[in-house]
Amino acid sequence: MCGIVGGVTSKNITPLLLEGLNRLEYRGYDSSGLIVLSNKNTFNRARSVGKVANLEKKLKSRSKKINGNIGIAHTRWATHGEPSSLNAHPHISKNSVSVVHNGIIENYIELKNNQIKQGYKFESETDTEVIAHAIDFEMKSCETLIASVQKAVMSFEGSYGLGIISSNFPDRIIATRKGSPLLIGIGENGNYIASDQIALLSETKKFIFLEEGDIAEIEINKVTIIDIDGNLAKRPIVISKIKADQSDKGNYSHFMQKEIFEQPQAIRDTLESRITNDSVISSAFGYEAEGIFKSIKQLQIVACGSSFNAGLVAKYWIEDIAKIQCSVEIASEYRYRNPILQNNTLFVTLSQSGETADTLEALKVAKKINSKVKSLCISNSAESSLTRLSDLTFLTHAGPEIGVASTKAFTTQLVSLALLLCSIGKLQKKIDIKQEKEIVIGLKKLPGLLNETLLQESLIKKLASRFKDNTSTLFLGRGTMHAIAMEGALKLKEISYIHAEAYPAGELKHGPIALIDKNMPVIAIAPNDELLEKLKSNLHEVKSRGSQMIVFEDEDSKVQPMESMLVVPIISNLGRISAPIIFTIPLQLLSYHVALIRGTDVDKPRNLAKSVTVE
Ligand code: G6P
């Protein structure tokens, strides 16, 4: 969603702000902007619609350059007010206060009406501008900038991560967060703020993660933090393990392509120090996990987007193999429907970013409904709002995922969920040593199998040309492959803008079959499992309605190719755990190459954000 970067340094801050914005662009964007305090303590601002490159162009063409030692910057994903230069951040109040904001101020209309009465003039349609005016108003009666911010935020309802500078206090940035992520970077030449570590990795690896309600005053060689109750707070400095070059494309054309090919290593990293030769180590989910896992009677998984699809696969695994009840729900539904949450439920949130607003709220709702329920967060982000709020955390170790469409985060979530299945199943004596050994050995083979599958890229690239002028595609699968079909359909619509739907193949006759003709290609996934014969009958039903079909099969499935049906063998002898992970790969590659042919912005598809931190 919106990205924030800012800093106070001994150097010119503008290049750092631009680099940070470029690194944050993956979170979603429609405009960007920056503001710097000049040596004469005046604001110099530039804003632009579209990509950060447009802002850079604008800055280059200016005769008066924007230089200074303190500044804040923002990539915007519009919520209130269309994408336009006027609505882009930073916003200014009376040349005294400037603000960048991630989140939504829900009561902004009420605040705006009051501020208009106080004489403030509005230049944008955003909810953010009221923040700048509210701080400016409080500055009249407060002695310091931090005190003005402390007072102003009391009137805000909603969520915010804020970076604030003032021409009256030209040596400091104030940063505060509630419901939106924000961190402080501690550098050699100054101190910084950002909504994501990635923005600052070229400058520092030392971070302080602000807690809910914290307000920080950031000076060139000093950081002071006040907690939600107004007390001086000490927050630890965490050394980031993310390498700066992990957020570069390397030799790949797109982050998505790079991340697809990183999956073998990402899975190796996820498994590292979590398994022995034949079992999952008992502390893989943390030392308190054992007691919790022994006592649970059911699991409730909650997630959004690709993470939800990963949860659906886990439901099949957990009920089928460990015989423990498992429900999966979309977080934005769960949080608003007064669900019933039994004692002894393990509440599992799946989230690449750990910051998805709906997933976070669903966890808060669960805690409210039943305070006895224990929570586990499976995330790719060590320091996130979700991990901080959960009893247990399991990190996927996929490394930074920049492409908006999730790839390696999804497959490493599946691997993590397979480890969860083993841990709980073993502790509850629902999985024996032999079964666990089989699963673990299967997981260890995955990187090799994935490398083999990735070799099919050139074949899949050829198939992609069939979708150039296509408007709709149907994905079919049964069992876990229905969830993988959903993930395949999600990838295709996200990055190639082709309408795509996934159906459990057995449900075909209850509606979607009416859509099938020669213009509706069907992609089916055919693992060699107990539902194979049923799936084959479904394929005949599709075939007889004239569809062009592509079937990705296990070599042992031996689907008979028919006219207008292309059968693509992937790998033979895949098991229940490895099959959904392996079959994800051709679907990712297909979407990627279809998107390339259609000329879309693969890494930053229109209207989408990597991390949806607003509702
Ligand atoms: C956005 C992203 C998806 C992601 C979903 C959930 O929609 O574009 O790729 O799957 O959010 O994000 P999370 O970080 O919670 O997994």
XYZ file of C-alpha atoms in Angstrom, residues 5-21 23 68-69 71 173 183-194 196-207 218 220 237-240 242-245 247-248:
58
model
C 10.539 7.077 3.674
C 12.256 10.004 5.350
C 15.443 11.046 7.082
C 17.601 13.620 8.777
C 21.246 13.370 7.731
C 24.475 15.294 7.261
C 24.210 14.691 3.492
C 21.715 15.828 0.871
C 18.622 13.697 1.612
C 16.978 13.817 -1.857
C 18.849 10.867 -3.480
C 18.076 8.680 -0.464
C 14.400 9.620 -0.608
C 14.239 8.730 -4.302
C 16.026 5.435 -3.822
C 13.677 4.588 -0.943
C 10.640 5.424 -3.071
C 12.399 0.356 -3.470
C 18.544 19.748 2.041
C 19.364 17.548 5.015
C 12.913 15.363 4.185
C 11.209 14.267 12.053
C 10.140 1.781 11.606
C 13.224 3.847 12.333
C 16.576 3.218 10.653
C 19.699 4.055 12.638
C 22.515 5.112 10.274
C 26.116 6.360 10.328
C 25.269 9.766 8.893
C 21.823 10.229 10.327
C 18.555 8.582 11.258
C 15.632 7.607 9.057
C 12.037 6.438 8.928
C 10.295 4.021 6.570
C 9.424 -1.098 5.229
C 13.069 -2.037 5.890
C 13.626 -2.441 2.150
C 13.445 1.334 1.653
C 16.509 1.925 3.835
C 18.682 -1.116 3.232
C 21.282 0.799 1.230
C 21.765 3.140 4.190
C 21.467 0.936 7.273
C 20.683 -2.505 8.619
C 19.826 -1.291 12.121
C 16.133 -0.852 12.763
C 14.206 11.580 15.189
C 20.533 13.442 13.317
C 17.594 -2.160 17.810
C 17.212 -5.120 15.466
C 19.869 -5.967 12.871
C 18.135 -6.832 9.588
C 17.801 -8.908 4.517
C 20.621 -8.281 2.040
C 20.371 -5.025 0.076
C 20.887 -6.899 -3.205
C 15.772 -6.423 -3.434
C 17.487 -6.017 -6.830
